[in-house]
mmCIF file of C-alpha atoms in Angstrom:
data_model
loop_
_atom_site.group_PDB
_atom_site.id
_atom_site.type_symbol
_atom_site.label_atom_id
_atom_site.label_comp_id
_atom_site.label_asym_id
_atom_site.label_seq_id
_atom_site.Cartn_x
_atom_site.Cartn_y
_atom_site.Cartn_z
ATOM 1 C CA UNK A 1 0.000 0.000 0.000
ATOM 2 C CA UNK A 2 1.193 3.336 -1.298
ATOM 3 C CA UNK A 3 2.128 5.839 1.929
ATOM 4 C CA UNK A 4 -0.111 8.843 3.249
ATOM 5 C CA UNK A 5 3.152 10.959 2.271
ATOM 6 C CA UNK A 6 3.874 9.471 -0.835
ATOM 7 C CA UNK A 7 0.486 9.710 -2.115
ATOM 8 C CA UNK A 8 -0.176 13.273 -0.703
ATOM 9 C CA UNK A 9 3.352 14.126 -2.322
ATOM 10 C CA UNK A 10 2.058 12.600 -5.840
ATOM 11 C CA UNK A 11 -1.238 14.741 -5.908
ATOM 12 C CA UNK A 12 -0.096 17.889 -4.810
ATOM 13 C CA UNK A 13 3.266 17.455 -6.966
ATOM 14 C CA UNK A 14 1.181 19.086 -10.070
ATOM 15 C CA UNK A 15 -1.942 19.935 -8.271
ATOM 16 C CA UNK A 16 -2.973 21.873 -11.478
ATOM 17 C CA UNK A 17 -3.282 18.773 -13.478
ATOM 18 C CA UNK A 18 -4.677 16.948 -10.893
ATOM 19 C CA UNK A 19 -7.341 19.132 -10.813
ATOM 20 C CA UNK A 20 -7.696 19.526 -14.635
ATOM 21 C CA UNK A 21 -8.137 15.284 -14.234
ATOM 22 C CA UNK A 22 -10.631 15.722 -12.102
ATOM 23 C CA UNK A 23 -12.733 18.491 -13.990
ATOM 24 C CA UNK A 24 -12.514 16.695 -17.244
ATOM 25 C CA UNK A 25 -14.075 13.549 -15.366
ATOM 26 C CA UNK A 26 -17.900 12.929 -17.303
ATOM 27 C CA UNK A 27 -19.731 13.152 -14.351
ATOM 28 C CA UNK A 28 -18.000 16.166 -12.858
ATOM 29 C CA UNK A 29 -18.002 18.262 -16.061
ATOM 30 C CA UNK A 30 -21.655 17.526 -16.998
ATOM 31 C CA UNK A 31 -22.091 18.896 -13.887
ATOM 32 C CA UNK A 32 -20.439 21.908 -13.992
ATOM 33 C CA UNK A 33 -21.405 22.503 -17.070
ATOM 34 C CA UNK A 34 -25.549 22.600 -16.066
ATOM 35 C CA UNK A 35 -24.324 24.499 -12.945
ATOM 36 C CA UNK A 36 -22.537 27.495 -15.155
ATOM 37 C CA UNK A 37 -25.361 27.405 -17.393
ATOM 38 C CA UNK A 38 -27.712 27.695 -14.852
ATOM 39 C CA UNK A 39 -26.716 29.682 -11.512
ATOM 40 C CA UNK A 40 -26.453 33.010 -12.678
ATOM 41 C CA UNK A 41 -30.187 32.527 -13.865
ATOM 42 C CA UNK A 42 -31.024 32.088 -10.443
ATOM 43 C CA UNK A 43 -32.310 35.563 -8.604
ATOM 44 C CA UNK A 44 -33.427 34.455 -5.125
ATOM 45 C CA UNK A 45 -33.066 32.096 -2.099
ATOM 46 C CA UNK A 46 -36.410 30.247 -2.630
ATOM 47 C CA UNK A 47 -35.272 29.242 -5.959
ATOM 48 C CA UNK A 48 -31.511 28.865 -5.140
ATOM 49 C CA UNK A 49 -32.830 25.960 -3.269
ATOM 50 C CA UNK A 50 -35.793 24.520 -5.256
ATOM 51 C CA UNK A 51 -33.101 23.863 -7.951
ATOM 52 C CA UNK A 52 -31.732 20.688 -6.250
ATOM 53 C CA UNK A 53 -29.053 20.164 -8.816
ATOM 54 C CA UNK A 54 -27.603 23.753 -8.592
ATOM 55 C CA UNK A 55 -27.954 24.030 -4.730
ATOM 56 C CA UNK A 56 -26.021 20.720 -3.952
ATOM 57 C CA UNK A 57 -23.264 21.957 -6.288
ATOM 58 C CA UNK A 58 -23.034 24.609 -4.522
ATOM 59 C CA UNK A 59 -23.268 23.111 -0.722
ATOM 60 C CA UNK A 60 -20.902 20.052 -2.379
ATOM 61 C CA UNK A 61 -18.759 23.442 -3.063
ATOM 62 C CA UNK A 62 -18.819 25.105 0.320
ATOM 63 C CA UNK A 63 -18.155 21.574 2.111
ATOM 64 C CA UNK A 64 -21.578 21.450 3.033
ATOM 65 C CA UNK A 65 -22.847 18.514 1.226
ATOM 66 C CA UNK A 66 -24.119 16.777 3.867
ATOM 67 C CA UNK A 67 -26.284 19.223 5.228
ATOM 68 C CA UNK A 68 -28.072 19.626 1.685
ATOM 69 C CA UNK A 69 -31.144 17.978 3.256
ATOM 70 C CA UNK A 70 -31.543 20.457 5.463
ATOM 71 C CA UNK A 71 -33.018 23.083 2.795
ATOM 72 C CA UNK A 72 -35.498 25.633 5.321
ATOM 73 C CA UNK A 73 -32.241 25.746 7.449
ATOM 74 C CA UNK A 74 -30.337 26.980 5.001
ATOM 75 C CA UNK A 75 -32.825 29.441 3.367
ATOM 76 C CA UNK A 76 -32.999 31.043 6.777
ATOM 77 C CA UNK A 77 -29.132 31.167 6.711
ATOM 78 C CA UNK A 78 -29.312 32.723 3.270
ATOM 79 C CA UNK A 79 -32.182 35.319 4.006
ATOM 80 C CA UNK A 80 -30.605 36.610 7.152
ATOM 81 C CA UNK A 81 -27.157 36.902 5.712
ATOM 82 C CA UNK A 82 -24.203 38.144 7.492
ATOM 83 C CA UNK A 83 -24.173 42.062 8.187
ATOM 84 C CA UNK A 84 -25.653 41.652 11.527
ATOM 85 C CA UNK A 85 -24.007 40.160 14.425
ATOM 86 C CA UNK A 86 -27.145 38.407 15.573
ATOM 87 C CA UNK A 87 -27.531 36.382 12.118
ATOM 88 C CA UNK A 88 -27.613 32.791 11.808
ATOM 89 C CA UNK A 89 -24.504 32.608 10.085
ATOM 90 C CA UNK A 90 -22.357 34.654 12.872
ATOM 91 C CA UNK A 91 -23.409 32.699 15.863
ATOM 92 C CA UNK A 92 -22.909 29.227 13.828
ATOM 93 C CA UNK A 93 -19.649 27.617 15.690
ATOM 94 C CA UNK A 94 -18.328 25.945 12.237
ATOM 95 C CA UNK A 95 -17.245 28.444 10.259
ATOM 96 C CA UNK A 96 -18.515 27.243 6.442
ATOM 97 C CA UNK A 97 -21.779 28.187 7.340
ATOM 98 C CA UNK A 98 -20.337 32.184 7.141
ATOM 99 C CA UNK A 99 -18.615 31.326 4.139
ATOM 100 C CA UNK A 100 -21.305 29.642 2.499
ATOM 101 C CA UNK A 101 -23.560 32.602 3.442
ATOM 102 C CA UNK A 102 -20.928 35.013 2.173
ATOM 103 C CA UNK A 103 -20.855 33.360 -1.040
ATOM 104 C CA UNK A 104 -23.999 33.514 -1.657
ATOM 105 C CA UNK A 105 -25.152 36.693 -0.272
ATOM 106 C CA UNK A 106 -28.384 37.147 -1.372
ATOM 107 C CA UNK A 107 -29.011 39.413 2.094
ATOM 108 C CA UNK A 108 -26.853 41.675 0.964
ATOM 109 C CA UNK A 109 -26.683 41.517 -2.948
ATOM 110 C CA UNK A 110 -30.021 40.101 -3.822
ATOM 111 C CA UNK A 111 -30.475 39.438 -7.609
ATOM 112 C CA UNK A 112 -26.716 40.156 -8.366
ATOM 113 C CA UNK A 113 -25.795 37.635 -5.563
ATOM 114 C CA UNK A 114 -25.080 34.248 -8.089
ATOM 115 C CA UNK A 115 -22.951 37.078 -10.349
ATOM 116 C CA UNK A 116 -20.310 37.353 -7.854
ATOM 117 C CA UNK A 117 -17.201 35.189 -8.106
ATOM 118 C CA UNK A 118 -17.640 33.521 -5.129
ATOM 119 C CA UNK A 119 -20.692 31.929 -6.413
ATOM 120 C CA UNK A 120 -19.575 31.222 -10.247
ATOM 121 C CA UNK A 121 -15.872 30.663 -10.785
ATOM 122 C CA UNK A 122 -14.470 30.154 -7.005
ATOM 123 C CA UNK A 123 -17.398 27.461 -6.101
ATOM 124 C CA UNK A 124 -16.633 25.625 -9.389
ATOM 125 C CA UNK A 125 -13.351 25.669 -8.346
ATOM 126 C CA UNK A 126 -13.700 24.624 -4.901
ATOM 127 C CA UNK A 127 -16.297 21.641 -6.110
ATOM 128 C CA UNK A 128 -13.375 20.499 -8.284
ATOM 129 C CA UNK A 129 -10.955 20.271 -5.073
ATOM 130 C CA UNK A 130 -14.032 19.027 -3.019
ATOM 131 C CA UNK A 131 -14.165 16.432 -5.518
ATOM 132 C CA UNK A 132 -10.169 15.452 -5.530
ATOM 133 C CA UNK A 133 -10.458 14.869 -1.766
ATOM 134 C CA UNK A 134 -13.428 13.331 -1.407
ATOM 135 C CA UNK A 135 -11.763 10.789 -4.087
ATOM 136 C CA UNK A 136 -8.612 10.480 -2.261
ATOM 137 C CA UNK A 137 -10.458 9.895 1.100
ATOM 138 C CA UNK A 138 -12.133 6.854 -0.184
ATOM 139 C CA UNK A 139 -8.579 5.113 -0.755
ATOM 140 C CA UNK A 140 -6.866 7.021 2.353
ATOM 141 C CA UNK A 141 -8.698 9.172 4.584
ATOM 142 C CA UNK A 142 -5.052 10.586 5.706
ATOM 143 C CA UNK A 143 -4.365 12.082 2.013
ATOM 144 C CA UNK A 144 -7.944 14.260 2.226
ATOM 145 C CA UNK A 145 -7.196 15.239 5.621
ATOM 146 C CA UNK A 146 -3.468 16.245 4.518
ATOM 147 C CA UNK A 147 -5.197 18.070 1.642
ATOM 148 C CA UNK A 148 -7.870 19.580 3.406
ATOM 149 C CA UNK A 149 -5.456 21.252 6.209
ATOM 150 C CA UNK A 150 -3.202 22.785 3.264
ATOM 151 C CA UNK A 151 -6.056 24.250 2.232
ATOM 152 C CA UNK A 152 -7.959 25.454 5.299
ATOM 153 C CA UNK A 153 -4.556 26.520 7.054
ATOM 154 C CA UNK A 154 -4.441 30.026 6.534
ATOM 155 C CA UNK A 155 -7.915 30.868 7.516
ATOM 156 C CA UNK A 156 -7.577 29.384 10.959
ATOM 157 C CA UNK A 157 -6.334 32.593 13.245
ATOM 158 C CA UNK A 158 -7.631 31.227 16.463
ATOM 159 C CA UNK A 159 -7.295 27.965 18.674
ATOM 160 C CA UNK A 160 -10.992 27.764 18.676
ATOM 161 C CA UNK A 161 -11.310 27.716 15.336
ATOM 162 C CA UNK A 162 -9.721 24.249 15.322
ATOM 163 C CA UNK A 163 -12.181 23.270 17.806
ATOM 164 C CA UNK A 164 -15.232 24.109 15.379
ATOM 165 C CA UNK A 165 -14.041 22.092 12.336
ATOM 166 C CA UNK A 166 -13.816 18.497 13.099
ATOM 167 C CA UNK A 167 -11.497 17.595 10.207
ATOM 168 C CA UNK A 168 -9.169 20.358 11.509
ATOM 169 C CA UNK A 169 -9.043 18.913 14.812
ATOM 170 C CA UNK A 170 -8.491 15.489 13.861
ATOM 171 C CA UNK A 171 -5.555 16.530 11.715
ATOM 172 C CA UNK A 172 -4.048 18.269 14.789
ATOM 173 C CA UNK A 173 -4.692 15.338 17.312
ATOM 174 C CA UNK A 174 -3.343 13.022 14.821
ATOM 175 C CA UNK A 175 -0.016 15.018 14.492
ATOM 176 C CA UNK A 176 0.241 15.149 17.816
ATOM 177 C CA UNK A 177 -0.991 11.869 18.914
ATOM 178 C CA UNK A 178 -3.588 13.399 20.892
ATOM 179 C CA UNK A 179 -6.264 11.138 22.212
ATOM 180 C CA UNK A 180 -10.105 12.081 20.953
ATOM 181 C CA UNK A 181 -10.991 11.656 24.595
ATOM 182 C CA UNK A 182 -9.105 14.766 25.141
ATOM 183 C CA UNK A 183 -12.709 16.518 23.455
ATOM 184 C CA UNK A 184 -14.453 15.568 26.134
ATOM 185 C CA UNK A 185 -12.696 18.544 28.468
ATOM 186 C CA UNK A 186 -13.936 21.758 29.085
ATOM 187 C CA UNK A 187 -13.509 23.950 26.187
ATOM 188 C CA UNK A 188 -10.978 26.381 27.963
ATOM 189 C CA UNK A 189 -8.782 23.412 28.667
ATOM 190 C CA UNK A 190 -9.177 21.943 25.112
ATOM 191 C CA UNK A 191 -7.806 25.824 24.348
ATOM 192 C CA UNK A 192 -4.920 25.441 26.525
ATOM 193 C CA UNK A 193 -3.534 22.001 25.783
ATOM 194 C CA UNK A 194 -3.746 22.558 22.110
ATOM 195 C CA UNK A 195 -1.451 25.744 22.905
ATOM 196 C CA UNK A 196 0.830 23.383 24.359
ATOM 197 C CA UNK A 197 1.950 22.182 21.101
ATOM 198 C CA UNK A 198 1.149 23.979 18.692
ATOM 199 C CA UNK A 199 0.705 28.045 17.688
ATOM 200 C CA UNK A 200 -1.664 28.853 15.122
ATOM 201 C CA UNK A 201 0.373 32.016 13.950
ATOM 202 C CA UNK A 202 1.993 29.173 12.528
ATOM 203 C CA UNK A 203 -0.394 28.345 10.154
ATOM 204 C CA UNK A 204 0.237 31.530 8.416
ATOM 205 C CA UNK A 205 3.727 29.802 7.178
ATOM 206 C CA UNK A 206 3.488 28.105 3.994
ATOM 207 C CA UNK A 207 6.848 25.898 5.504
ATOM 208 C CA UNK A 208 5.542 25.395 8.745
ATOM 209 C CA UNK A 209 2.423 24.209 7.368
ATOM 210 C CA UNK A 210 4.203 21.797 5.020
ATOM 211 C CA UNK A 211 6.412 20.677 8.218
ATOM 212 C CA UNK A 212 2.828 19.715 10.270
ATOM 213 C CA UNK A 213 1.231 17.955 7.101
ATOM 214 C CA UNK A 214 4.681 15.747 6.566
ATOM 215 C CA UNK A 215 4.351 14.891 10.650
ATOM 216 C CA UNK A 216 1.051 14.410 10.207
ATOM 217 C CA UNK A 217 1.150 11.838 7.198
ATOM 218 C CA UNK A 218 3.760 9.721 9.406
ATOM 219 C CA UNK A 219 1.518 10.121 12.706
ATOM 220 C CA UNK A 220 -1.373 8.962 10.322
ATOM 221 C CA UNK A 221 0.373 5.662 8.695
ATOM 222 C CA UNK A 222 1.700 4.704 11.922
ATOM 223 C CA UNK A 223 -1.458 5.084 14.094
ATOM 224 C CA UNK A 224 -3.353 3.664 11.516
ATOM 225 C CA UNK A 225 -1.169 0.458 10.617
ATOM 226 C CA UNK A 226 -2.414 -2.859 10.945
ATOM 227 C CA UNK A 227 -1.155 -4.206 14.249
ATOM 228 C CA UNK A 228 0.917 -6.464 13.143
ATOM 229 C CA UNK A 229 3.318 -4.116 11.174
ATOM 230 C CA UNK A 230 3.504 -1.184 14.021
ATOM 231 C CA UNK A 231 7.142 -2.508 15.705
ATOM 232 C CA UNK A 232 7.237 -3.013 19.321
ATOM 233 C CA UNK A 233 8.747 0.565 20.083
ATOM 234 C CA UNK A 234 6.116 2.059 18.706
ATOM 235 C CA UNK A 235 3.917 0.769 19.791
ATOM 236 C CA UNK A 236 4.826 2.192 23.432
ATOM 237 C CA UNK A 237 4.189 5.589 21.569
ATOM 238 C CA UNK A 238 0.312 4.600 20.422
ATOM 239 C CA UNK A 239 -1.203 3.474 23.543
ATOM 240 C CA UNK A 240 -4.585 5.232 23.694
ATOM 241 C CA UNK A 241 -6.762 7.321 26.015
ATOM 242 C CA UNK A 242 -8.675 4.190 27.270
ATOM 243 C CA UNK A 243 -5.549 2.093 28.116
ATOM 244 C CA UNK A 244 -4.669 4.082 30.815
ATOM 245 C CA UNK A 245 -3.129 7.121 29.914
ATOM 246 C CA UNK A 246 -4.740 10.649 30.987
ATOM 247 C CA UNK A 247 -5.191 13.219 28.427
ATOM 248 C CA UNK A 248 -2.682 15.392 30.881
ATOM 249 C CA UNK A 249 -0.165 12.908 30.657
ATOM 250 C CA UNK A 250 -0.656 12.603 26.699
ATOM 251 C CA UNK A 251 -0.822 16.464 26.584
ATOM 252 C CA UNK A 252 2.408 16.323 28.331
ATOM 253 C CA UNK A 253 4.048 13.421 25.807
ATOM 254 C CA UNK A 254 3.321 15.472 23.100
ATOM 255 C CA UNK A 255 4.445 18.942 24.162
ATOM 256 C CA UNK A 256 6.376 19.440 21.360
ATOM 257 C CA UNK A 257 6.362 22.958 18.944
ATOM 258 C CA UNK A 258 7.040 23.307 15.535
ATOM 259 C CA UNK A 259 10.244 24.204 15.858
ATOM 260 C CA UNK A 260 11.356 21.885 18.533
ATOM 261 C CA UNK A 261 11.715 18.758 16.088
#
């Protein structure tokens, strides 16, 4: 079986013609294709979302495809945009839900709302990369994560916003061998062990990001290795949560910064 770091390494080597692969695919094009044709045709929430095919593009997009069910949810999200501090949108605690209502901000552009870039040439783009990752996940759910945190890096500027995107934070416990148990804390301590190892000024660093996703592609193949081919010593290193060892103790194991390797 081909690596999490070889495999990441191969995709993102010529990420442009990965992604021209992926666009050219039948079903992904004939997609787009009806979606180009069709979005900017669209004037208003109610019909944004009565046009199943073009609205779960669009959530498939945003990283909300699994929420595309949920259709009066998101029309109040839409019709209450994001100018006012008490919308929808800016008290949801996962932040797609602000970009997807910035993207498509009828609120605050109404008919001119599926003109904007965000909603023509930057979703198709992003349903293209959706697509790659989703793809890679179903061989190696390492490579989408890898892919995913390159991506997302440089729009996380707080500690919390690792706790509000589950993806996020399993790519930091996994580089960190952090036990999932350690979620179960109080969110103020969840905020001060991930401090511990990590700063997210850091994610603002191209190379530092590149540095977490290589640890994180070895933490990934060796935590997720059949037993038999994880060697003895490191096995000592993967004991988890429910063997024994407290997520303070963990915490402590793995108080290790970026530049501390």
């Amino acid at each position: 079986m081909v690596s999490t770091s070889t495999r990441y390494q191969i995709v993102t080597n010529n990420l442009a013609r990965t992604k021209t692969l992926i666009a050219n695919d039948a079903t992904v094009k004939r997609e787009t294709e009806y979606y180009n044709k069709t979005i900017k045709t669209i004037k208003t929430v109610d019909d944004f979302v009565k046009n199943d095919r073009v609205f779960k593009y669009a959530m498939k997009a945003y990283g909300l495809e699994d929420m595309a069910y949920a259709k009066a949810f998101i029309k109040k999200l839409l019709n209450e945009g994001v100018s006012s501090s008490t919308s929808m949108a800016n008290k949801m605690s996962n932040p797609l839900y602000k970009e997807f209502a910035k993207a498509f901000d009828f609120a605050g552009k109404g008919a001119l709302a599926t003109s904007a870039a965000s909603a023509t040439t930057e979703a198709v783009d992003r349903y293209v990369q959706q697509t790659l990752e989703q793809r890679e996940g179903s061989d190696n759910q390492g490579v989408r994560l890898a892919l995913y945190f390159k991506r997302k890096a440089s729009s996380v500027k707080t500690t919390m916003g690792i706790l509000a995107d589950k993806a996020l934070l399993q790519f930091v416990q996994t580089t960190f061998n952090i036990p999932q148990a350690a979620s179960r804390a109080d969110l103020d301590i969840q905020v001060r062990n991930l401090e511990k190892v990590l700063d997210v000024k850091d994610f603002q660093d191209p190379k530092k990001v590149d540095k977490l996703i290589q640890r994180f592609n070895v933490m990934w193949d060796m935590t997720n290795a059949p037993a038999t081919a994880v060697s003895p010593v490191l096995s000592l290193f993967n004991q988890s949560y429910d063997q024994g060892i407290s997520v303070d103790l963990m915490m402590s194991i793995t108080k290790l910064r970026l530049g501390g390797n």
